[in-house]
PDB file of C-alpha atoms in Angstrom:
ATOM      1  CA  MET A 287      28.410  72.398 170.961  1.00  0.00           C
ATOM      2  CA  PRO A 288      28.109  75.444 173.255  1.00  0.00           C
ATOM      3  CA  PRO A 289      24.810  77.241 172.591  1.00  0.00           C
ATOM      4  CA  ALA A 290      24.797  80.920 171.705  1.00  0.00           C
ATOM      5  CA  SER A 291      22.856  81.613 174.905  1.00  0.00           C
ATOM      6  CA  SER A 292      25.594  80.210 177.180  1.00  0.00           C
ATOM      7  CA  THR A 293      26.925  82.550 179.851  1.00  0.00           C
ATOM      8  CA  PRO A 294      29.930  84.284 178.259  1.00  0.00           C
ATOM      9  CA  MET A 295      32.287  83.555 181.139  1.00  0.00           C
ATOM     10  CA  SER A 296      31.499  79.827 180.904  1.00  0.00           C
ATOM     11  CA  LEU A 297      32.932  79.722 177.374  1.00  0.00           C
ATOM     12  CA  PRO A 298      36.620  79.899 176.347  1.00  0.00           C
ATOM     13  CA  LYS A 299      37.499  83.433 175.331  1.00  0.00           C
ATOM     14  CA  VAL A 300      38.221  83.929 171.621  1.00  0.00           C
ATOM     15  CA  ALA A 301      40.037  86.856 170.033  1.00  0.00           C
ATOM     16  CA  VAL A 302      39.567  87.682 166.360  1.00  0.00           C
ATOM     17  CA  LEU A 303      42.668  89.480 165.051  1.00  0.00           C
ATOM     18  CA  THR A 304      42.398  91.863 162.102  1.00  0.00           C
ATOM     19  CA  PRO A 305      45.501  93.718 160.872  1.00  0.00           C
ATOM     20  CA  VAL A 306      44.546  96.499 158.468  1.00  0.00           C
ATOM     21  CA  TYR A 307      46.343  98.938 156.211  1.00  0.00           C
ATOM     22  CA  ASN A 308      44.127 101.380 154.298  1.00  0.00           C
ATOM     23  CA  GLY A 309      41.262  98.914 154.332  1.00  0.00           C
ATOM     24  CA  GLU A 310      38.267 101.234 154.150  1.00  0.00           C
ATOM     25  CA  ALA A 311      36.856  99.485 151.059  1.00  0.00           C
ATOM     26  CA  TYR A 312      35.988  96.269 152.910  1.00  0.00           C
ATOM     27  CA  LEU A 313      36.728  96.816 156.618  1.00  0.00           C
ATOM     28  CA  ARG A 314      33.181  97.660 157.686  1.00  0.00           C
ATOM     29  CA  GLU A 315      31.864  94.394 156.265  1.00  0.00           C
ATOM     30  CA  THR A 316      34.642  92.504 158.054  1.00  0.00           C
ATOM     31  CA  LEU A 317      33.845  94.192 161.370  1.00  0.00           C
ATOM     32  CA  GLU A 318      30.136  93.512 160.965  1.00  0.00           C
ATOM     33  CA  SER A 319      30.769  89.813 160.368  1.00  0.00           C
ATOM     34  CA  VAL A 320      32.467  89.649 163.775  1.00  0.00           C
ATOM     35  CA  GLN A 321      29.613  91.550 165.433  1.00  0.00           C
ATOM     36  CA  ALA A 322      27.176  89.015 163.952  1.00  0.00           C
ATOM     37  CA  GLN A 323      28.864  86.033 165.613  1.00  0.00           C
ATOM     38  CA  THR A 324      26.638  83.782 167.724  1.00  0.00           C
ATOM     39  CA  TYR A 325      29.525  82.983 170.065  1.00  0.00           C
ATOM     40  CA  ALA A 326      29.238  84.890 173.336  1.00  0.00           C
ATOM     41  CA  ASN A 327      32.767  85.250 174.767  1.00  0.00           C
ATOM     42  CA  LEU A 328      34.472  87.139 171.944  1.00  0.00           C
ATOM     43  CA  VAL A 329      36.669  90.193 171.386  1.00  0.00           C
ATOM     44  CA  HIS A 330      37.910  91.753 168.162  1.00  0.00           C
ATOM     45  CA  VAL A 331      41.491  93.100 168.075  1.00  0.00           C
ATOM     46  CA  VAL A 332      42.075  95.428 165.113  1.00  0.00           C
ATOM     47  CA  VAL A 333      45.530  96.768 164.275  1.00  0.00           C
ATOM     48  CA  ASN A 334      45.498 100.103 162.451  1.00  0.00           C
ATOM     49  CA  ASN A 335      48.837 100.036 160.661  1.00  0.00           C
ATOM     50  CA  ALA A 336      49.326 103.772 160.111  1.00  0.00           C
ATOM     51  CA  CYS A 337      46.303 103.943 157.808  1.00  0.00           C
ATOM     52  CA  THR A 338      45.877 107.146 155.828  1.00  0.00           C
ATOM     53  CA  ASP A 339      42.360 106.476 154.495  1.00  0.00           C
ATOM     54  CA  GLY A 340      39.034 106.316 156.334  1.00  0.00           C
ATOM     55  CA  THR A 341      39.932 103.263 158.440  1.00  0.00           C
ATOM     56  CA  ALA A 342      40.056 105.209 161.728  1.00  0.00           C
ATOM     57  CA  ASP A 343      36.598 106.678 161.108  1.00  0.00           C
ATOM     58  CA  ILE A 344      35.133 103.245 160.465  1.00  0.00           C
ATOM     59  CA  LEU A 345      36.704 101.891 163.646  1.00  0.00           C
ATOM     60  CA  ALA A 346      35.237 104.804 165.621  1.00  0.00           C
ATOM     61  CA  ASP A 347      31.768 103.626 164.637  1.00  0.00           C
ATOM     62  CA  PHE A 348      32.377 100.367 166.533  1.00  0.00           C
ATOM     63  CA  GLU A 349      33.615 101.826 169.827  1.00  0.00           C
ATOM     64  CA  ASP A 350      30.557 100.655 171.772  1.00  0.00           C
ATOM     65  CA  ALA A 351      29.798  97.548 169.740  1.00  0.00           C
ATOM     66  CA  ARG A 352      28.289  94.383 171.224  1.00  0.00           C
ATOM     67  CA  VAL A 353      31.526  92.468 170.607  1.00  0.00           C
ATOM     68  CA  PRO A 354      34.262  94.648 172.160  1.00  0.00           C
ATOM     69  CA  VAL A 355      36.647  96.101 169.567  1.00  0.00           C
ATOM     70  CA  ILE A 356      40.199  96.625 170.853  1.00  0.00           C
ATOM     71  CA  VAL A 357      42.158  98.930 168.525  1.00  0.00           C
ATOM     72  CA  ILE A 358      45.947  99.112 168.323  1.00  0.00           C
ATOM     73  CA  HIS A 359      47.207 102.192 166.462  1.00  0.00           C
ATOM     74  CA  HIS A 360      50.650 102.287 164.838  1.00  0.00           C
ATOM     75  CA  LYS A 361      51.899 105.764 163.988  1.00  0.00           C
ATOM     76  CA  THR A 362      54.497 104.461 161.562  1.00  0.00           C
ATOM     77  CA  LEU A 363      53.924 101.738 158.968  1.00  0.00           C
ATOM     78  CA  LEU A 364      55.167  98.293 160.025  1.00  0.00           C
ATOM     79  CA  PRO A 365      56.105  95.481 157.642  1.00  0.00           C
ATOM     80  CA  GLN A 366      53.184  93.118 157.144  1.00  0.00           C
ATOM     81  CA  MET A 367      54.295  90.269 159.399  1.00  0.00           C
ATOM     82  CA  GLU A 368      55.429  92.582 162.182  1.00  0.00           C
ATOM     83  CA  ASN A 369      52.015  94.176 162.010  1.00  0.00           C
ATOM     84  CA  TRP A 370      50.299  90.783 162.201  1.00  0.00           C
ATOM     85  CA  ASN A 371      52.390  89.741 165.200  1.00  0.00           C
ATOM     86  CA  SER A 372      51.655  93.007 166.982  1.00  0.00           C
ATOM     87  CA  ALA A 373      47.979  91.999 167.184  1.00  0.00           C
ATOM     88  CA  PHE A 374      48.777  89.509 169.946  1.00  0.00           C
ATOM     89  CA  SER A 375      49.615  92.343 172.333  1.00  0.00           C
ATOM     90  CA  GLY A 376      45.948  93.363 172.256  1.00  0.00           C
ATOM     91  CA  MET A 377      44.544  89.979 173.297  1.00  0.00           C
ATOM     92  CA  PRO A 378      43.131  89.710 176.832  1.00  0.00           C
ATOM     93  CA  GLU A 379      45.269  87.501 179.095  1.00  0.00           C
ATOM     94  CA  ASP A 380      42.567  84.854 179.395  1.00  0.00           C
ATOM     95  CA  THR A 381      42.226  84.345 175.621  1.00  0.00           C
ATOM     96  CA  ALA A 382      42.026  80.616 174.873  1.00  0.00           C
ATOM     97  CA  TRP A 383      41.739  80.746 171.073  1.00  0.00           C
ATOM     98  CA  PHE A 384      42.537  83.317 168.394  1.00  0.00           C
ATOM     99  CA  ARG A 385      41.528  83.620 164.789  1.00  0.00           C
ATOM    100  CA  LEU A 386      43.110  85.797 162.098  1.00  0.00           C
ATOM    101  CA  LEU A 387      40.527  87.576 159.955  1.00  0.00           C
ATOM    102  CA  CYS A 388      42.018  89.679 157.175  1.00  0.00           C
ATOM    103  CA  ALA A 389      40.488  93.121 156.712  1.00  0.00           C
ATOM    104  CA  ASP A 390      38.851  92.133 153.418  1.00  0.00           C
ATOM    105  CA  ASP A 391      37.489  88.729 154.534  1.00  0.00           C
ATOM    106  CA  THR A 392      34.363  87.705 156.443  1.00  0.00           C
ATOM    107  CA  MET A 393      32.862  84.668 158.160  1.00  0.00           C
ATOM    108  CA  GLN A 394      29.483  83.066 158.743  1.00  0.00           C
ATOM    109  CA  PRO A 395      27.672  84.043 161.986  1.00  0.00           C
ATOM    110  CA  ALA A 396      28.165  80.554 163.464  1.00  0.00           C
ATOM    111  CA  ALA A 397      31.843  80.292 162.475  1.00  0.00           C
ATOM    112  CA  ILE A 398      33.448  80.837 165.881  1.00  0.00           C
ATOM    113  CA  GLU A 399      30.818  78.774 167.685  1.00  0.00           C
ATOM    114  CA  ARG A 400      31.290  75.778 165.372  1.00  0.00           C
ATOM    115  CA  MET A 401      35.074  75.946 165.386  1.00  0.00           C
ATOM    116  CA  VAL A 402      35.399  76.287 169.167  1.00  0.00           C
ATOM    117  CA  ALA A 403      33.104  73.287 169.625  1.00  0.00           C
ATOM    118  CA  CYS A 404      35.402  71.235 167.391  1.00  0.00           C
ATOM    119  CA  GLY A 405      38.598  72.404 169.071  1.00  0.00           C
ATOM    120  CA  GLU A 406      37.380  71.847 172.611  1.00  0.00           C
ATOM    121  CA  GLN A 407      36.863  68.131 171.918  1.00  0.00           C
ATOM    122  CA  ASP A 408      40.563  67.394 172.451  1.00  0.00           C
ATOM    123  CA  PRO A 409      43.210  69.448 174.313  1.00  0.00           C
ATOM    124  CA  ASP A 410      45.803  68.269 171.787  1.00  0.00           C
ATOM    125  CA  ILE A 411      44.083  70.069 168.901  1.00  0.00           C
ATOM    126  CA  GLY A 412      46.345  73.001 167.977  1.00  0.00           C
ATOM    127  CA  PHE A 413      44.065  74.613 165.429  1.00  0.00           C
ATOM    128  CA  VAL A 414      40.738  74.162 163.680  1.00  0.00           C
ATOM    129  CA  GLY A 415      40.022  74.736 159.989  1.00  0.00           C
ATOM    130  CA  CYS A 416      36.840  74.961 157.933  1.00  0.00           C
ATOM    131  CA  LYS A 417      35.567  75.201 154.369  1.00  0.00           C
ATOM    132  CA  ARG A 418      35.861  78.595 152.694  1.00  0.00           C
ATOM    133  CA  ASP A 419      34.326  80.493 149.822  1.00  0.00           C
ATOM    134  CA  ILE A 420      36.716  82.283 147.454  1.00  0.00           C
ATOM    135  CA  ASN A 421      34.947  84.931 145.391  1.00  0.00           C
ATOM    136  CA  GLY A 422      31.757  82.880 145.257  1.00  0.00           C
ATOM    137  CA  LEU A 423      33.279  79.407 144.888  1.00  0.00           C
ATOM    138  CA  VAL A 424      33.289  77.055 147.899  1.00  0.00           C
ATOM    139  CA  GLN A 425      36.475  74.996 147.768  1.00  0.00           C
ATOM    140  CA  ASP A 426      36.608  71.276 148.406  1.00  0.00           C
ATOM    141  CA  PRO A 427      39.195  71.103 151.213  1.00  0.00           C
ATOM    142  CA  LEU A 428      39.766  67.372 150.512  1.00  0.00           C
ATOM    143  CA  TRP A 429      39.768  66.248 154.173  1.00  0.00           C
ATOM    144  CA  PRO A 430      37.886  62.945 154.771  1.00  0.00           C
ATOM    145  CA  THR A 431      34.402  63.796 155.981  1.00  0.00           C
ATOM    146  CA  ASP A 432      34.029  60.776 158.281  1.00  0.00           C
ATOM    147  CA  ARG A 433      35.982  62.502 161.082  1.00  0.00           C
ATOM    148  CA  ASP A 434      36.928  65.960 162.276  1.00  0.00           C
ATOM    149  CA  ILE A 435      40.222  65.340 164.141  1.00  0.00           C
ATOM    150  CA  PHE A 436      43.494  64.519 162.376  1.00  0.00           C
ATOM    151  CA  ASP A 437      46.868  63.584 163.825  1.00  0.00           C
ATOM    152  CA  GLY A 438      49.522  66.179 163.062  1.00  0.00           C
ATOM    153  CA  ALA A 439      51.784  63.904 161.000  1.00  0.00           C
ATOM    154  CA  GLU A 440      48.847  62.666 158.928  1.00  0.00           C
ATOM    155  CA  ALA A 441      47.642  66.220 158.350  1.00  0.00           C
ATOM    156  CA  LEU A 442      51.118  67.238 157.178  1.00  0.00           C
ATOM    157  CA  ARG A 443      51.320  64.286 154.777  1.00  0.00           C
ATOM    158  CA  ARG A 444      47.899  65.057 153.348  1.00  0.00           C
ATOM    159  CA  PHE A 445      48.830  68.709 152.925  1.00  0.00           C
ATOM    160  CA  PHE A 446      52.014  67.935 150.990  1.00  0.00           C
ATOM    161  CA  GLU A 447      50.285  65.315 148.853  1.00  0.00           C
ATOM    162  CA  ASN A 448      47.314  67.584 148.043  1.00  0.00           C
ATOM    163  CA  GLN A 449      44.908  65.409 150.002  1.00  0.00           C
ATOM    164  CA  GLY A 450      43.990  68.113 152.495  1.00  0.00           C
ATOM    165  CA  MET A 451      44.026  71.908 152.265  1.00  0.00           C
ATOM    166  CA  ILE A 452      45.166  74.204 155.061  1.00  0.00           C
ATOM    167  CA  MET A 453      43.885  77.758 154.651  1.00  0.00           C
ATOM    168  CA  GLY A 454      46.208  79.843 156.818  1.00  0.00           C
ATOM    169  CA  PRO A 455      44.010  82.951 157.105  1.00  0.00           C
ATOM    170  CA  HIS A 456      40.949  81.013 158.297  1.00  0.00           C
ATOM    171  CA  LEU A 457      42.143  78.965 161.277  1.00  0.00           C
ATOM    172  CA  LEU A 458      41.075  79.063 164.908  1.00  0.00           C
ATOM    173  CA  VAL A 459      44.328  78.573 166.849  1.00  0.00           C
ATOM    174  CA  ARG A 460      44.858  77.582 170.485  1.00  0.00           C
ATOM    175  CA  THR A 461      46.798  80.339 172.263  1.00  0.00           C
ATOM    176  CA  ALA A 462      48.897  77.707 174.041  1.00  0.00           C
ATOM    177  CA  VAL A 463      50.941  77.355 170.827  1.00  0.00           C
ATOM    178  CA  LEU A 464      52.351  80.863 171.261  1.00  0.00           C
ATOM    179  CA  GLU A 465      55.913  80.947 172.557  1.00  0.00           C
ATOM    180  CA  ALA A 466      57.201  83.914 174.517  1.00  0.00           C
ATOM    181  CA  GLY A 467      59.752  85.899 172.537  1.00  0.00           C
ATOM    182  CA  THR A 468      59.102  83.973 169.303  1.00  0.00           C
ATOM    183  CA  PRO A 469      56.999  85.572 166.539  1.00  0.00           C
ATOM    184  CA  PHE A 470      54.093  83.328 165.608  1.00  0.00           C
ATOM    185  CA  TYR A 471      54.239  84.583 162.028  1.00  0.00           C
ATOM    186  CA  ASP A 472      57.705  84.209 160.506  1.00  0.00           C
ATOM    187  CA  LEU A 473      59.058  87.669 159.742  1.00  0.00           C
ATOM    188  CA  VAL A 474      60.802  86.549 156.526  1.00  0.00           C
ATOM    189  CA  GLU A 475      58.230  84.056 155.258  1.00  0.00           C
ATOM    190  CA  ASN A 476      55.860  84.840 152.396  1.00  0.00           C
ATOM    191  CA  ALA A 477      53.039  82.459 153.380  1.00  0.00           C
ATOM    192  CA  ALA A 478      53.630  83.009 157.088  1.00  0.00           C
ATOM    193  CA  ASP A 479      50.116  81.984 158.119  1.00  0.00           C
ATOM    194  CA  THR A 480      50.439  78.569 156.444  1.00  0.00           C
ATOM    195  CA  ASP A 481      53.973  78.154 157.786  1.00  0.00           C
ATOM    196  CA  ALA A 482      52.708  78.767 161.328  1.00  0.00           C
ATOM    197  CA  ALA A 483      49.966  76.146 160.887  1.00  0.00           C
ATOM    198  CA  LEU A 484      52.433  73.541 159.620  1.00  0.00           C
ATOM    199  CA  ARG A 485      54.725  74.271 162.567  1.00  0.00           C
ATOM    200  CA  VAL A 486      51.839  73.614 164.960  1.00  0.00           C
ATOM    201  CA  LEU A 487      51.198  70.251 163.290  1.00  0.00           C
ATOM    202  CA  THR A 488      54.676  69.019 164.163  1.00  0.00           C
ATOM    203  CA  HIS A 489      53.471  68.484 167.735  1.00  0.00           C
ATOM    204  CA  LEU A 490      49.673  68.885 167.852  1.00  0.00           C
ATOM    205  CA  LYS A 491      46.526  67.679 166.071  1.00  0.00           C
ATOM    206  CA  MET A 492      44.228  69.478 163.670  1.00  0.00           C
ATOM    207  CA  GLY A 493      40.468  69.849 163.922  1.00  0.00           C
ATOM    208  CA  PHE A 494      38.279  70.478 160.899  1.00  0.00           C
ATOM    209  CA  VAL A 495      34.668  71.617 160.604  1.00  0.00           C
ATOM    210  CA  HIS A 496      33.167  70.301 157.378  1.00  0.00           C
ATOM    211  CA  GLU A 497      31.023  73.394 156.871  1.00  0.00           C
ATOM    212  CA  HIS A 498      31.389  76.521 154.776  1.00  0.00           C
ATOM    213  CA  LEU A 499      32.151  79.104 157.458  1.00  0.00           C
ATOM    214  CA  ALA A 500      34.628  81.545 155.883  1.00  0.00           C
ATOM    215  CA  PHE A 501      34.844  83.926 152.939  1.00  0.00           C
ATOM    216  CA  THR A 502      38.051  85.010 151.190  1.00  0.00           C
ATOM    217  CA  ARG A 503      37.900  88.007 148.890  1.00  0.00           C
ATOM    218  CA  VAL A 504      40.491  88.010 146.102  1.00  0.00           C
ATOM    219  CA  HIS A 505      40.999  91.402 144.454  1.00  0.00           C
ATOM    220  CA  ASP A 506      43.740  93.330 142.705  1.00  0.00           C
ATOM    221  CA  ALA A 507      44.835  95.243 145.817  1.00  0.00           C
ATOM    222  CA  THR A 508      45.797  92.198 147.929  1.00  0.00           C
ATOM    223  CA  VAL A 509      49.449  91.502 148.752  1.00  0.00           C
ATOM    224  CA  THR A 510      49.052  88.151 147.017  1.00  0.00           C
ATOM    225  CA  GLN A 511      47.943  89.746 143.757  1.00  0.00           C
ATOM    226  CA  LEU A 512      50.413  92.634 143.919  1.00  0.00           C
ATOM    227  CA  GLU A 513      53.546  90.783 145.027  1.00  0.00           C
ATOM    228  CA  ALA A 514      53.320  87.045 145.642  1.00  0.00           C
ATOM    229  CA  SER A 515      51.660  85.820 142.441  1.00  0.00           C
ATOM    230  CA  PRO A 516      53.643  87.934 139.938  1.00  0.00           C
ATOM    231  CA  LEU A 517      56.929  86.661 141.400  1.00  0.00           C
ATOM    232  CA  ARG A 518      55.685  83.072 141.821  1.00  0.00           C
ATOM    233  CA  LYS A 519      56.607  83.265 145.505  1.00  0.00           C
ATOM    234  CA  TYR A 520      54.519  80.175 146.227  1.00  0.00           C
ATOM    235  CA  LEU A 521      57.207  78.068 144.514  1.00  0.00           C
ATOM    236  CA  PHE A 522      59.732  79.056 147.169  1.00  0.00           C
ATOM    237  CA  ASP A 523      57.147  78.742 149.949  1.00  0.00           C
ATOM    238  CA  TRP A 524      56.629  75.101 149.073  1.00  0.00           C
ATOM    239  CA  TYR A 525      60.356  74.354 149.098  1.00  0.00           C
ATOM    240  CA  LEU A 526      60.723  75.999 152.487  1.00  0.00           C
ATOM    241  CA  PHE A 527      57.740  74.076 153.849  1.00  0.00           C
ATOM    242  CA  LEU A 528      59.284  70.771 152.740  1.00  0.00           C
ATOM    243  CA  ALA A 529      62.668  71.764 154.166  1.00  0.00           C
ATOM    244  CA  ARG A 530      61.121  72.606 157.526  1.00  0.00           C
ATOM    245  CA  TYR A 531      58.347  70.033 157.898  1.00  0.00           C
ATOM    246  CA  GLY A 532      58.961  67.274 155.355  1.00  0.00           C
ATOM    247  CA  GLU A 533      60.672  65.058 157.926  1.00  0.00           C
ATOM    248  CA  ALA A 534      57.738  65.395 160.346  1.00  0.00           C
ATOM    249  CA  ALA A 535      55.418  64.326 157.537  1.00  0.00           C
ATOM    250  CA  PHE A 536      57.387  61.541 155.845  1.00  0.00           C
ATOM    251  CA  GLY A 537      60.257  60.602 158.152  1.00  0.00           C
ATOM    252  CA  ALA A 538      63.911  61.549 157.660  1.00  0.00           C
ATOM    253  CA  GLU A 539      64.554  59.671 154.406  1.00  0.00           C
ATOM    254  CA  GLY A 540      61.110  60.203 152.946  1.00  0.00           C
ATOM    255  CA  GLY A 541      61.269  63.919 153.692  1.00  0.00           C
ATOM    256  CA  ARG A 542      64.717  64.197 152.074  1.00  0.00           C
ATOM    257  CA  GLN A 543      63.531  62.427 148.927  1.00  0.00           C
ATOM    258  CA  MET A 544      60.393  64.550 148.670  1.00  0.00           C
ATOM    259  CA  LYS A 545      62.384  67.754 149.022  1.00  0.00           C
ATOM    260  CA  GLN A 546      64.925  66.703 146.378  1.00  0.00           C
ATOM    261  CA  ARG A 547      62.170  65.672 144.006  1.00  0.00           C
ATOM    262  CA  TYR A 548      60.499  69.028 144.404  1.00  0.00           C
ATOM    263  CA  ARG A 549      63.836  70.863 144.106  1.00  0.00           C
ATOM    264  CA  ARG A 550      64.272  69.499 140.571  1.00  0.00           C
ATOM    265  CA  HIS A 551      60.717  70.468 139.659  1.00  0.00           C
ATOM    266  CA  TYR A 552      61.172  73.910 141.245  1.00  0.00           C
ATOM    267  CA  LEU A 553      64.290  74.672 139.205  1.00  0.00           C
ATOM    268  CA  ARG A 554      62.626  73.619 135.949  1.00  0.00           C
ATOM    269  CA  ARG A 555      59.676  75.890 136.716  1.00  0.00           C
ATOM    270  CA  LEU A 556      62.016  78.830 137.360  1.00  0.00           C
ATOM    271  CA  VAL A 557      63.980  78.268 134.158  1.00  0.00           C
ATOM    272  CA  ARG A 558      60.732  78.168 132.165  1.00  0.00           C
ATOM    273  CA  SER A 559      59.391  81.286 133.887  1.00  0.00           C
ATOM    274  CA  ARG A 560      62.617  83.172 133.232  1.00  0.00           C
ATOM    275  CA  ARG A 561      62.343  82.289 129.571  1.00  0.00           C
ATOM    276  CA  GLU A 562      58.605  82.785 129.039  1.00  0.00           C
ATOM    277  CA  ASP A 563      57.274  85.232 131.642  1.00  0.00           C
ATOM    278  CA  ALA A 564      57.285  88.994 131.075  1.00  0.00           C
ATOM    279  CA  ARG A 565      58.842  89.396 134.532  1.00  0.00           C
ATOM    280  CA  GLY A 566      61.127  86.422 134.148  1.00  0.00           C
ATOM    281  CA  ASP A 567      64.289  88.191 135.327  1.00  0.00           C
ATOM    282  CA  ASP A 568      62.517  89.524 138.430  1.00  0.00           C
ATOM    283  CA  ILE A 569      61.172  86.070 139.216  1.00  0.00           C
ATOM    284  CA  TRP A 570      64.613  84.546 138.856  1.00  0.00           C
ATOM    285  CA  ALA A 571      66.252  87.218 141.021  1.00  0.00           C
ATOM    286  CA  PHE A 572      63.725  86.767 143.836  1.00  0.00           C
ATOM    287  CA  HIS A 573      64.079  82.992 143.968  1.00  0.00           C
ATOM    288  CA  LYS A 574      67.858  83.049 143.611  1.00  0.00           C
ATOM    289  CA  ALA A 575      68.111  85.436 146.567  1.00  0.00           C
ATOM    290  CA  SER A 576      65.600  83.411 148.594  1.00  0.00           C
ATOM    291  CA  MET A 577      67.469  80.137 148.127  1.00  0.00           C
ATOM    292  CA  GLU A 578      70.757  81.822 148.987  1.00  0.00           C
ATOM    293  CA  ARG A 579      69.186  83.285 152.119  1.00  0.00           C
ATOM    294  CA  ILE A 580      68.323  79.849 153.470  1.00  0.00           C
ATOM    295  CA  GLY A 581      71.743  78.467 152.508  1.00  0.00           C
ATOM    296  CA  GLU A 582      70.521  76.168 149.715  1.00  0.00           C
ATOM    297  CA  PRO A 583      71.418  77.942 146.438  1.00  0.00           C
ATOM    298  CA  PHE A 584      71.049  76.194 143.100  1.00  0.00           C
ATOM    299  CA  GLY A 585      74.370  74.968 141.681  1.00  0.00           C
ATOM    300  CA  PRO A 586      75.625  73.200 138.533  1.00  0.00           C
ATOM    301  CA  ALA A 587      74.622  69.788 139.892  1.00  0.00           C
ATOM    302  CA  ASP A 588      71.033  70.998 140.315  1.00  0.00           C
ATOM    303  CA  TYR A 589      70.799  71.978 136.646  1.00  0.00           C
ATOM    304  CA  LEU A 590      72.163  68.592 135.611  1.00  0.00           C
ATOM    305  CA  HIS A 591      69.764  66.688 137.888  1.00  0.00           C
ATOM    306  CA  ALA A 592      66.784  68.780 136.742  1.00  0.00           C
ATOM    307  CA  ALA A 593      67.630  68.137 133.075  1.00  0.00           C
ATOM    308  CA  LEU A 594      68.123  64.400 133.638  1.00  0.00           C
ATOM    309  CA  ASP A 595      64.885  64.292 135.605  1.00  0.00           C
ATOM    310  CA  ARG A 596      63.013  65.953 132.740  1.00  0.00           C
ATOM    311  CA  GLY A 597      64.425  63.432 130.275  1.00  0.00           C
ATOM    312  CA  MET A 598      63.494  60.467 132.460  1.00  0.00           C
ATOM    313  CA  ILE A 599      59.959  61.811 132.928  1.00  0.00           C
ATOM    314  CA  LYS A 600      59.521  62.227 129.173  1.00  0.00           C
ATOM    315  CA  ALA A 601      60.822  58.692 128.625  1.00  0.00           C
ATOM    316  CA  GLY A 602      58.334  57.313 131.147  1.00  0.00           C
ATOM    317  CA  MET A 603      61.125  56.187 133.477  1.00  0.00           C
ATOM    318  CA  ARG A 604      60.165  58.531 136.321  1.00  0.00           C
ATOM    319  CA  ASP A 605      56.924  60.153 137.449  1.00  0.00           C
ATOM    320  CA  ASP A 606      56.536  63.911 137.142  1.00  0.00           C
ATOM    321  CA  TRP A 607      55.974  66.095 140.199  1.00  0.00           C
ATOM    322  CA  PHE A 608      52.443  65.202 141.265  1.00  0.00           C
ATOM    323  CA  ALA A 609      51.312  67.816 143.755  1.00  0.00           C
ATOM    324  CA  TYR A 610      50.891  71.564 144.109  1.00  0.00           C
ATOM    325  CA  PRO A 611      52.552  73.728 142.875  1.00  0.00           C
ATOM    326  CA  TRP A 612      52.564  72.356 139.353  1.00  0.00           C
TER     327      TRP A 612
END
């Protein structure tokens, strides 16, 4: 593990990326958590996405900070994922690792130091995760504690079977995974940070630090609370993840079966939400459009299969869907 006193230039450079839109409520605390890092070779890239609150004033207070703060200013508001991707333009050319840190999240002082030490063990590690605290509760990430390196295919299988959690916003990622001309964060994906991590696992390993190093703040003003949760967007995310990475996790036939099994469960969940949820019609419209967009709309056969599946589950002839999202 590289000590905090190491010469900065002897350590791989790390860039913390923080996109922000009107984040004055929590931004200062986020910035201070980066300044408190024990890791020596660090920069903080902050993207001011046309903020109209006091964000710019807060950033001005960090102009001469110990950890250099590189600010990108957008005069017009960009969509969220375009804004996230724009942060890469502010990274120094010699950046070896980057880490997204949302403007309302923080991390422990030793977070970068511990995660770099894990990642530098093996050049085939594409990203490093850690335990996180969500509003005061430290999650059990479910990864076996007897090791800290996982093969990509195994990590994908564990993710899909709820035997290992991947927290997209709290990953240290090797910059070598970035492809010129290709957005790292999918511009049309809801859980783009998790999607990017799963894509990395199709060809690289995962590292994991079994320590609580990150904090996620959940509040009513987050995109998740305002948009994703009310429309149950996570249901579509999971289908798309299986469509894209199920084969890498389970093989061609296993991936196909897993996706079809989830497809039946997904449709039943949507039908129930449309019937019982106050925003049922909005939920249905979003998911219908999303499935059509990827060329896999629900048809009459899907309704029949979902109904038969439900009957067989009730009769004890088939197991119910076993993993997230229930």
